[in-house]
């Protein structure tokens, strides 16, 4: 029969061993993520009208600042509107389509902006979005969206995607 002291001792040793194993696992995972930070970053999936998702190549991750346990990785290149148009192929869709943003990790905050000028350079923040879906414009045209997601202490990421409204007024 075990004494109370022996039971407590075994429980403490087990808890310490479990804590050490968890710390080692986290350290190994973080070090692997630092070697390939692009694969460790959250992804954004844009769903149209609650069912069809945009192709993964349609959403472009333009820059990030991401904190790992041991280091901070930054990739903040400057893209011109022409560069962004090349890497974000327009996704054709009807007017007034509901777009839902689904992140692989829930962000602390999201700021969504849209450029609808001819050169797709003048981004205006969409203040009526809140936590609901984005509704695409009614007018025919090309629209580029910028999504700035803040993930708290982990960091922030900027995504871009472009939509082509084809049949306005339907």
Coordinates of N, CA, C and O in Angstrom, one line a residue:
X1 N 0.8 -1.2 0.0 CA 0.0 0.0 0.0 C 0.9 1.2 0.0 O 1.9 1.3 0.7
X2 N 0.5 2.2 -0.8 CA 1.2 3.5 -0.8 C 0.8 4.4 0.3 O -0.4 4.5 0.6
X3 N 1.7 5.2 0.7 CA 1.4 6.2 1.7 C 1.0 7.5 1.0 O 1.2 7.6 -0.2
X4 N 0.4 8.4 1.7 CA 0.0 9.6 1.1 C 1.2 10.4 0.5 O 1.1 11.0 -0.5
X5 N 2.3 10.3 1.2 CA 3.5 11.0 0.8 C 4.0 10.4 -0.5 O 4.4 11.2 -1.4
X6 N 3.9 9.1 -0.7 CA 4.4 8.5 -1.9 C 3.5 8.8 -3.1 O 3.9 9.1 -4.2
X7 N 2.2 8.9 -2.8 CA 1.2 9.2 -3.9 C 1.4 10.7 -4.4 O 1.5 10.9 -5.6
X8 N 1.6 11.6 -3.4 CA 1.8 13.0 -3.7 C 3.1 13.1 -4.5 O 3.2 13.9 -5.5
X9 N 4.1 12.4 -4.1 CA 5.4 12.5 -4.8 C 5.3 12.0 -6.2 O 5.8 12.6 -7.1
X10 N 4.6 10.9 -6.4 CA 4.4 10.4 -7.8 C 3.6 11.4 -8.7 O 3.9 11.5 -9.8
X11 N 2.6 12.0 -8.1 CA 1.8 12.9 -8.8 C 2.6 14.2 -9.2 O 2.5 14.7 -10.3
X12 N 3.5 14.6 -8.3 CA 4.3 15.8 -8.6 C 5.3 15.5 -9.6 O 5.5 16.2 -10.6
X13 N 5.9 14.3 -9.6 CA 6.9 13.9 -10.6 C 6.2 13.7 -11.9 O 6.8 14.2 -12.9
X14 N 5.0 13.2 -12.0 CA 4.3 13.0 -13.2 C 3.9 14.4 -13.8 O 4.0 14.6 -15.0
X15 N 3.5 15.3 -13.0 CA 3.1 16.7 -13.5 C 4.4 17.4 -14.0 O 4.3 18.1 -15.0
X16 N 5.5 17.3 -13.3 CA 6.7 17.9 -13.8 C 7.2 17.3 -15.1 O 7.5 18.0 -16.0
X17 N 7.1 16.0 -15.2 CA 7.5 15.3 -16.5 C 6.6 15.7 -17.6 O 7.1 16.0 -18.7
X18 N 5.3 15.9 -17.3 CA 4.4 16.3 -18.4 C 4.6 17.7 -18.8 O 4.6 18.1 -20.0
X19 N 4.9 18.6 -17.8 CA 5.2 20.0 -18.1 C 6.5 20.1 -19.0 O 6.5 20.9 -19.9
X20 N 7.5 19.4 -18.6 CA 8.7 19.4 -19.4 C 8.5 18.9 -20.8 O 9.0 19.5 -21.8
X21 N 7.7 17.8 -21.0 CA 7.4 17.3 -22.3 C 6.6 18.3 -23.2 O 6.9 18.5 -24.3
X22 N 5.7 19.0 -22.6 CA 4.9 20.0 -23.3 C 5.9 21.2 -23.7 O 5.8 21.6 -24.8
X23 N 6.7 21.6 -22.8 CA 7.7 22.7 -23.2 C 8.6 22.3 -24.3 O 8.9 23.1 -25.2
X24 N 9.1 21.1 -24.3 CA 10.0 20.6 -25.3 C 9.3 20.5 -26.6 O 9.8 20.9 -27.7
X25 N 8.0 20.0 -26.6 CA 7.2 19.9 -27.8 C 7.0 21.3 -28.4 O 7.1 21.5 -29.7
X26 N 6.6 22.3 -27.6 CA 6.4 23.6 -28.1 C 7.6 24.2 -28.6 O 7.6 24.9 -29.7
X27 N 8.8 24.0 -28.0 CA 10.0 24.6 -28.4 C 10.4 24.0 -29.8 O 10.8 24.7 -30.7
X28 N 10.3 22.7 -30.0 CA 10.6 22.0 -31.2 C 9.7 22.5 -32.3 O 10.1 22.9 -33.4
X29 N 8.4 22.6 -32.1 CA 7.4 23.1 -33.1 C 7.8 24.6 -33.5 O 7.8 24.9 -34.7
X30 N 8.0 25.4 -32.5 CA 8.4 26.8 -32.8 C 9.7 26.9 -33.6 O 9.7 27.7 -34.6
X31 N 10.6 26.1 -33.3 CA 11.9 26.1 -34.1 C 11.7 25.6 -35.5 O 12.3 26.1 -36.4
X32 N 10.8 24.6 -35.7 CA 10.5 24.2 -37.1 C 9.7 25.3 -37.8 O 10.0 25.5 -39.0
X33 N 8.8 26.0 -37.1 CA 8.1 27.1 -37.8 C 9.0 28.2 -38.2 O 8.8 28.9 -39.2
X34 N 10.0 28.5 -37.4 CA 10.9 29.6 -37.7 C 11.7 29.3 -39.0 O 12.0 30.2 -39.7
X35 N 12.0 28.0 -39.2 CA 12.7 27.6 -40.4 C 11.9 27.8 -41.7 O 12.4 28.1 -42.7
X36 N 10.6 27.7 -41.5 CA 9.6 27.9 -42.7 C 8.4 28.7 -42.2 O 7.4 28.2 -42.0
X37 N 8.6 30.0 -41.9 CA 7.5 30.8 -41.3 C 6.3 30.9 -42.2 O 5.2 31.0 -41.7
X38 N 6.5 30.9 -43.5 CA 5.3 31.0 -44.5 C 4.3 29.9 -44.2 O 3.1 30.1 -44.3
X39 N 4.8 28.7 -43.9 CA 3.8 27.6 -43.7 C 3.2 27.6 -42.3 O 2.2 27.0 -42.0
X40 N 3.8 28.4 -41.4 CA 3.2 28.5 -40.0 C 2.2 29.6 -39.9 O 1.5 29.7 -38.9
X41 N 2.1 30.5 -40.8 CA 1.2 31.6 -40.7 C -0.3 31.2 -41.0 O -0.5 30.3 -41.8
X42 N -1.2 32.0 -40.4 CA -2.6 31.7 -40.6 C -3.0 31.9 -42.1 O -2.4 32.8 -42.7
X43 N -3.9 31.1 -42.6 CA -4.4 31.3 -44.0 C -5.8 32.0 -43.9 O -6.5 31.9 -42.9
X44 N -6.1 32.6 -45.0 CA -7.4 33.3 -45.2 C -8.2 32.6 -46.3 O -7.6 32.5 -47.4
X45 N -9.4 32.1 -46.1 CA -10.2 31.6 -47.1 C -11.4 32.5 -47.2 O -12.1 32.9 -46.2
X46 N -11.7 32.9 -48.5 CA -12.9 33.8 -48.7 C -14.0 32.9 -49.4 O -13.8 32.3 -50.4
X47 N -15.1 32.9 -48.7 CA -16.2 32.1 -49.1 C -17.3 33.0 -49.7 O -17.6 34.1 -49.1
X48 N -17.8 32.7 -50.9 CA -18.8 33.5 -51.5 C -20.2 32.9 -51.3 O -20.5 31.7 -51.6
X49 N -21.1 33.7 -50.8 CA -22.5 33.4 -50.6 C -22.6 32.1 -49.7 O -23.5 31.3 -49.9
X50 N -21.7 31.9 -48.8 CA -21.7 30.9 -47.8 C -21.4 29.5 -48.3 O -21.5 28.5 -47.6
X51 N -21.0 29.3 -49.6 CA -20.8 28.0 -50.1 C -19.5 27.9 -50.9 O -18.6 27.2 -50.4
X52 N -19.3 28.5 -52.0 CA -18.2 28.4 -52.8 C -17.0 29.2 -52.3 O -17.2 30.4 -52.1
X53 N -15.8 28.6 -52.2 CA -14.7 29.3 -51.7 C -13.8 29.8 -52.9 O -13.8 29.1 -53.9
X54 N -13.2 30.9 -52.8 CA -12.3 31.4 -53.8 C -11.1 30.4 -53.8 O -10.7 29.9 -52.8
X55 N -10.5 30.2 -55.0 CA -9.3 29.4 -55.1 C -8.2 29.9 -54.2 O -8.1 31.1 -54.1
X56 N -7.4 29.1 -53.6 CA -6.4 29.5 -52.7 C -5.4 30.5 -53.4 O -4.9 31.4 -52.7
X57 N -5.2 30.4 -54.7 CA -4.3 31.4 -55.4 C -4.9 32.7 -55.5 O -4.2 33.7 -56.0
X58 N -6.2 32.9 -55.3 CA -6.8 34.2 -55.4 C -6.6 35.1 -54.3 O -6.7 36.3 -54.4
X59 N -6.2 34.6 -53.1 CA -5.9 35.4 -51.9 C -4.4 35.5 -51.8 O -3.8 34.4 -51.7
X60 N -3.9 36.7 -51.8 CA -2.4 36.9 -51.7 C -2.0 37.4 -50.3 O -2.6 38.4 -49.9
X61 N -1.1 36.8 -49.7 CA -0.5 37.3 -48.4 C 0.6 38.2 -48.8 O 1.7 37.8 -49.2
X62 N 0.4 39.5 -48.6 CA 1.4 40.5 -49.0 C 2.5 40.8 -48.0 O 3.5 41.3 -48.4
X63 N 2.2 40.6 -46.8 CA 3.3 40.9 -45.8 C 2.8 40.5 -44.4 O 1.6 40.3 -44.2
X64 N 3.8 40.3 -43.6 CA 3.5 39.9 -42.2 C 4.6 40.2 -41.3 O 5.8 40.5 -41.7
X65 N 4.3 40.3 -40.0 CA 5.2 40.3 -38.9 C 4.7 39.3 -37.9 O 3.6 39.5 -37.4
X66 N 5.5 38.3 -37.6 CA 5.0 37.2 -36.8 C 6.0 36.8 -35.7 O 7.2 36.7 -36.0
X67 N 5.5 36.7 -34.5 CA 6.4 36.4 -33.4 C 6.3 34.9 -33.0 O 5.3 34.4 -32.8
X68 N 7.5 34.4 -33.0 CA 7.7 33.0 -32.5 C 8.2 33.1 -31.1 O 8.5 34.2 -30.6
X69 N 8.4 32.0 -30.4 CA 9.0 32.1 -29.0 C 10.4 32.6 -29.0 O 10.7 33.4 -28.1
X70 N 11.2 32.3 -30.0 CA 12.6 32.7 -30.0 C 12.9 33.9 -30.9 O 14.0 34.4 -30.8
X71 N 12.1 34.2 -31.8 CA 12.4 35.3 -32.8 C 11.2 35.9 -33.4 O 10.1 35.4 -33.2
X72 N 11.4 37.0 -34.1 CA 10.3 37.6 -34.9 C 10.7 37.6 -36.3 O 11.8 38.0 -36.7
X73 N 9.8 37.1 -37.2 CA 10.0 37.1 -38.6 C 9.2 38.2 -39.2 O 8.0 38.4 -38.9
X74 N 9.8 38.9 -40.2 CA 9.2 40.0 -40.9 C 9.3 39.8 -42.4 O 10.4 39.5 -42.8
X75 N 8.3 40.1 -43.1 CA 8.3 40.1 -44.5 C 7.3 41.2 -44.9 O 6.1 41.0 -44.9
X76 N 7.9 42.4 -45.1 CA 7.0 43.6 -45.4 C 7.5 44.2 -46.7 O 7.8 45.4 -46.7
X77 N 7.4 43.5 -47.8 CA 7.8 44.1 -49.1 C 6.8 45.2 -49.5 O 5.6 45.1 -49.1
X78 N 7.2 46.1 -50.3 CA 6.3 47.1 -50.8 C 5.9 46.7 -52.2 O 6.7 46.4 -53.1
X79 N 4.6 46.6 -52.4 CA 4.0 46.2 -53.7 C 3.3 47.4 -54.3 O 2.5 48.1 -53.6
X80 N 3.5 47.6 -55.6 CA 2.7 48.6 -56.3 C 1.3 48.0 -56.7 O 1.1 46.8 -56.6
X81 N 0.4 48.9 -57.1 CA -0.9 48.4 -57.5 C -0.8 47.4 -58.7 O -1.5 46.5 -58.8
X82 N 0.2 47.7 -59.6 CA 0.4 46.8 -60.7 C 0.9 45.5 -60.3 O 0.5 44.4 -60.8
X83 N 1.8 45.4 -59.3 CA 2.3 44.2 -58.7 C 1.1 43.4 -58.2 O 1.0 42.2 -58.4
X84 N 0.3 44.0 -57.4 CA -0.8 43.4 -56.7 C -1.8 42.8 -57.8 O -2.4 41.8 -57.6
X85 N -2.1 43.6 -58.8 CA -3.0 43.1 -59.9 C -2.5 41.8 -60.5 O -3.2 41.0 -60.9
X86 N -1.1 41.7 -60.6 CA -0.5 40.5 -61.2 C -0.7 39.3 -60.3 O -0.8 38.2 -60.8
X87 N -0.6 39.5 -59.0 CA -0.7 38.3 -58.1 C -2.1 38.0 -57.5 O -2.2 37.0 -56.8
X88 N -3.0 38.9 -57.8 CA -4.4 38.6 -57.4 C -5.3 38.6 -58.6 O -5.9 39.6 -59.0
X89 N -5.5 37.4 -59.2 CA -6.3 37.3 -60.4 C -7.8 37.7 -60.0 O -8.3 37.2 -58.9
X90 N -8.5 38.5 -60.8 CA -9.9 38.8 -60.5 C -10.8 37.6 -60.5 O -10.7 36.8 -61.4
X91 N -11.6 37.5 -59.4 CA -12.6 36.4 -59.3 C -13.9 37.0 -59.8 O -14.4 37.9 -59.2
X92 N -14.4 36.4 -60.9 CA -15.7 36.9 -61.4 C -16.9 36.5 -60.4 O -16.9 35.4 -59.9
X93 N -17.8 37.5 -60.2 CA -18.9 37.2 -59.4 C -20.0 38.2 -59.6 O -19.8 39.3 -60.1
X94 N -21.3 37.8 -59.3 CA -22.4 38.8 -59.5 C -22.3 39.9 -58.4 O -21.6 39.7 -57.4
X95 N -23.0 41.0 -58.7 CA -23.1 42.1 -57.7 C -23.8 41.6 -56.4 O -24.5 40.6 -56.4
X96 N -23.5 42.3 -55.4 CA -24.1 42.0 -54.1 C -23.9 40.6 -53.6 O -24.8 40.0 -53.0
X97 N -22.7 40.1 -53.8 CA -22.3 38.7 -53.3 C -21.9 38.9 -51.9 O -21.1 39.8 -51.6
X98 N -22.2 38.0 -51.0 CA -21.8 38.0 -49.7 C -20.5 37.2 -49.6 O -20.4 36.1 -50.0
X99 N -19.4 37.9 -49.0 CA -18.1 37.3 -48.8 C -17.8 37.1 -47.4 O -17.9 38.1 -46.6
X100 N -17.6 35.9 -47.0 CA -17.2 35.6 -45.6 C -15.7 35.4 -45.5 O -15.1 34.7 -46.4
X101 N -15.0 35.9 -44.5 CA -13.6 35.7 -44.3 C -13.4 34.7 -43.2 O -13.8 34.9 -42.1
X102 N -12.7 33.6 -43.6 CA -12.5 32.5 -42.6 C -11.0 32.4 -42.5 O -10.3 32.0 -43.4
X103 N -10.5 32.7 -41.2 CA -9.1 32.6 -40.9 C -8.8 31.2 -40.3 O -9.6 30.7 -39.5
X104 N -7.6 30.6 -40.5 CA -7.3 29.4 -39.9 C -7.0 29.6 -38.4 O -7.1 28.6 -37.6
X105 N -6.6 30.8 -38.0 CA -6.5 31.2 -36.6 C -7.3 32.4 -36.4 O -7.2 33.4 -37.2
X106 N -8.2 32.5 -35.4 CA -9.0 33.6 -35.2 C -8.2 34.9 -34.8 O -7.5 34.9 -33.9
X107 N -8.4 36.0 -35.6 CA -7.7 37.2 -35.3 C -8.3 38.0 -34.2 O -9.5 37.8 -33.9
X108 N -7.5 38.8 -33.6 CA -8.1 39.7 -32.5 C -8.9 40.9 -33.2 O -9.9 41.3 -32.7
X109 N -8.4 41.4 -34.3 CA -9.1 42.4 -35.0 C -8.8 42.3 -36.5 O -7.8 41.8 -36.9
X110 N -9.8 42.8 -37.3 CA -9.6 42.8 -38.8 C -10.1 44.2 -39.3 O -11.1 44.7 -38.9
X111 N -9.2 44.8 -40.2 CA -9.6 46.0 -40.9 C -9.6 45.7 -42.4 O -8.7 45.1 -43.0
X112 N -10.8 46.0 -43.0 CA -11.0 45.7 -44.4 C -11.1 47.0 -45.2 O -11.9 47.8 -44.8
X113 N -10.4 47.1 -46.3 CA -10.4 48.2 -47.1 C -10.6 47.8 -48.5 O -10.3 46.7 -48.9
X114 N -11.2 48.7 -49.4 CA -11.4 48.4 -50.8 C -11.0 49.5 -51.7 O -11.2 50.7 -51.3
X115 N -10.4 49.2 -52.8 CA -10.0 50.1 -53.8 C -10.9 49.9 -55.0 O -11.0 48.8 -55.5
X116 N -11.5 50.9 -55.5 CA -12.4 50.8 -56.7 C -12.1 51.8 -57.7 O -12.9 52.0 -58.6
X117 N -11.0 52.6 -57.5 CA -10.6 53.5 -58.5 C -10.0 52.8 -59.7 O -9.7 51.6 -59.7
X118 N -9.8 53.5 -60.8 CA -9.3 52.9 -62.0 C -7.9 52.2 -61.8 O -7.7 51.1 -62.4
X119 N -7.1 52.7 -61.0 CA -5.7 52.2 -60.8 C -5.7 51.2 -59.6 O -4.7 50.6 -59.4
X120 N -6.8 51.1 -58.9 CA -6.8 50.2 -57.7 C -5.8 50.6 -56.7 O -5.0 49.8 -56.2
X121 N -5.6 51.9 -56.4 CA -4.6 52.4 -55.5 C -5.2 53.1 -54.2 O -4.6 53.0 -53.2
X122 N -6.4 53.7 -54.4 CA -7.0 54.4 -53.3 C -7.9 53.5 -52.4 O -9.0 53.3 -52.7
X123 N -7.3 53.0 -51.4 CA -8.1 52.1 -50.5 C -8.9 52.9 -49.5 O -8.3 53.8 -48.8
X124 N -10.1 52.5 -49.3 CA -11.0 53.2 -48.4 C -11.5 52.1 -47.4 O -11.9 51.0 -47.8
X125 N -11.4 52.4 -46.1 CA -11.8 51.4 -45.1 C -13.3 51.2 -45.1 O -14.1 52.2 -45.2
X126 N -13.7 50.0 -45.1 CA -15.1 49.6 -45.0 C -15.6 49.7 -43.6 O -15.2 48.8 -42.8
X127 N -16.3 50.7 -43.2 CA -16.6 50.8 -41.8 C -17.9 50.1 -41.4 O -18.2 49.9 -40.2
X128 N -18.7 49.7 -42.4 CA -20.0 49.0 -42.1 C -19.9 47.5 -42.0 O -20.9 46.8 -41.9
X129 N -18.7 47.0 -42.1 CA -18.5 45.5 -42.2 C -18.7 44.9 -40.8 O -19.5 43.9 -40.7
X130 N -18.1 45.4 -39.8 CA -18.2 44.8 -38.4 C -17.7 43.4 -38.5 O -16.7 43.1 -39.1
X131 N -18.5 42.5 -37.8 CA -18.1 41.1 -37.8 C -18.9 40.3 -38.8 O -18.7 39.1 -38.9
X132 N -19.7 41.0 -39.6 CA -20.5 40.3 -40.6 C -19.8 40.1 -41.9 O -18.7 40.4 -42.0
X133 N -20.5 39.6 -42.9 CA -19.9 39.4 -44.2 C -19.7 40.7 -44.9 O -20.3 41.7 -44.6
X134 N -18.9 40.7 -45.9 CA -18.7 41.8 -46.9 C -19.7 41.6 -48.0 O -19.9 40.5 -48.5
X135 N -20.3 42.7 -48.4 CA -21.2 42.6 -49.5 C -20.6 43.4 -50.7 O -20.2 44.5 -50.5
X136 N -20.4 42.7 -51.8 CA -19.7 43.3 -52.9 C -20.6 44.4 -53.5 O -21.8 44.4 -53.3
X137 N -20.0 45.4 -54.2 CA -20.7 46.5 -54.8 C -21.7 46.1 -55.8 O -21.7 45.0 -56.4
X138 N -22.7 47.0 -56.1 CA -23.7 46.7 -57.1 C -23.2 47.1 -58.5 O -23.7 46.6 -59.5
X139 N -22.3 48.0 -58.5 CA -21.8 48.5 -59.8 C -20.8 47.6 -60.5 O -19.9 47.0 -59.8
X140 N -20.9 47.4 -61.8 CA -19.9 46.6 -62.5 C -18.5 47.2 -62.4 O -18.4 48.4 -62.4
X141 N -17.5 46.4 -62.2 CA -16.2 46.9 -62.2 C -15.2 45.9 -61.5 O -15.6 44.8 -61.1
X142 N -14.0 46.4 -61.3 CA -12.9 45.7 -60.7 C -12.7 46.3 -59.3 O -12.5 47.5 -59.2
X143 N -12.6 45.5 -58.3 CA -12.5 45.9 -56.9 C -11.4 45.1 -56.2 O -11.4 43.9 -56.3
X144 N -10.5 45.8 -55.6 CA -9.4 45.1 -54.8 C -9.7 45.3 -53.3 O -9.9 46.4 -52.9
X145 N -9.6 44.2 -52.6 CA -9.7 44.3 -51.1 C -8.4 44.1 -50.4 O -7.6 43.2 -50.8
X146 N -8.2 44.8 -49.3 CA -7.1 44.7 -48.5 C -7.6 44.3 -47.1 O -8.5 45.0 -46.5
X147 N -7.1 43.2 -46.6 CA -7.5 42.7 -45.3 C -6.3 42.7 -44.3 O -5.3 42.0 -44.6
X148 N -6.4 43.5 -43.3 CA -5.3 43.6 -42.3 C -5.8 42.9 -41.1 O -6.7 43.4 -40.4
X149 N -5.2 41.8 -40.8 CA -5.6 41.0 -39.6 C -4.5 41.1 -38.5 O -3.3 40.9 -38.8
X150 N -5.0 41.4 -37.3 CA -4.1 41.5 -36.1 C -4.4 40.3 -35.2 O -5.5 40.0 -34.8
X151 N -3.3 39.5 -34.9 CA -3.4 38.3 -34.1 C -2.9 38.5 -32.7 O -2.3 37.6 -32.1
X152 N -3.0 39.7 -32.2 CA -2.5 40.0 -30.8 C -1.0 39.9 -30.8 O -0.3 40.4 -31.7
X153 N -0.4 39.3 -29.7 CA 1.0 39.2 -29.5 C 1.7 38.4 -30.6 O 2.9 38.6 -30.9
X154 N 1.0 37.5 -31.4 CA 1.6 36.7 -32.4 C 2.0 37.6 -33.6 O 3.0 37.3 -34.2
X155 N 1.3 38.6 -33.9 CA 1.7 39.5 -35.0 C 0.5 39.9 -35.9 O -0.7 39.8 -35.5
X156 N 0.8 40.3 -37.1 CA -0.2 40.8 -38.0 C 0.2 40.4 -39.5 O 1.3 40.2 -39.8
X157 N -0.9 40.3 -40.3 CA -0.7 39.8 -41.7 C -1.6 40.7 -42.6 O -2.7 41.1 -42.2
X158 N -1.2 41.0 -43.8 CA -2.0 41.7 -44.8 C -2.2 40.8 -46.0 O -1.3 40.2 -46.5
X159 N -3.5 40.7 -46.3 CA -3.9 39.9 -47.5 C -4.6 40.8 -48.5 O -5.2 41.8 -48.1
X160 N -4.5 40.4 -49.8 CA -5.2 41.1 -50.8 C -6.0 40.1 -51.7 O -5.5 38.9 -51.9
X161 N -7.1 40.5 -52.2 CA -7.8 39.7 -53.3 C -8.6 40.7 -54.1 O -9.0 41.8 -53.7
X162 N -8.9 40.3 -55.4 CA -9.6 41.1 -56.3 C -10.8 40.4 -56.8 O -10.8 39.2 -57.1
X163 N -11.9 41.2 -57.0 CA -13.2 40.6 -57.5 C -13.6 41.5 -58.8 O -13.3 42.7 -58.8
X164 N -14.2 40.8 -59.7 CA -14.7 41.4 -60.9 C -16.2 41.3 -60.9 O -16.8 40.2 -61.0
X165 N -16.9 42.4 -60.7 CA -18.4 42.4 -60.7 C -18.8 42.5 -62.1 O -18.5 43.4 -62.8
X166 N -19.6 41.4 -62.6 CA -19.9 41.3 -64.0 C -21.3 41.8 -64.3 O -21.5 42.4 -65.3
X167 N -22.3 41.4 -63.5 CA -23.7 41.7 -63.9 C -24.3 42.6 -62.8 O -25.0 42.1 -62.0
X168 N -24.1 43.8 -62.9 CA -24.6 44.7 -61.9 C -26.1 44.9 -62.1 O -26.6 44.8 -63.2
X169 N -26.7 45.2 -60.9 CA -28.2 45.5 -61.0 C -29.1 44.3 -60.9 O -30.3 44.4 -61.1
X170 N -28.5 43.1 -60.8 CA -29.4 41.9 -60.7 C -29.7 41.6 -59.3 O -29.1 41.9 -58.3

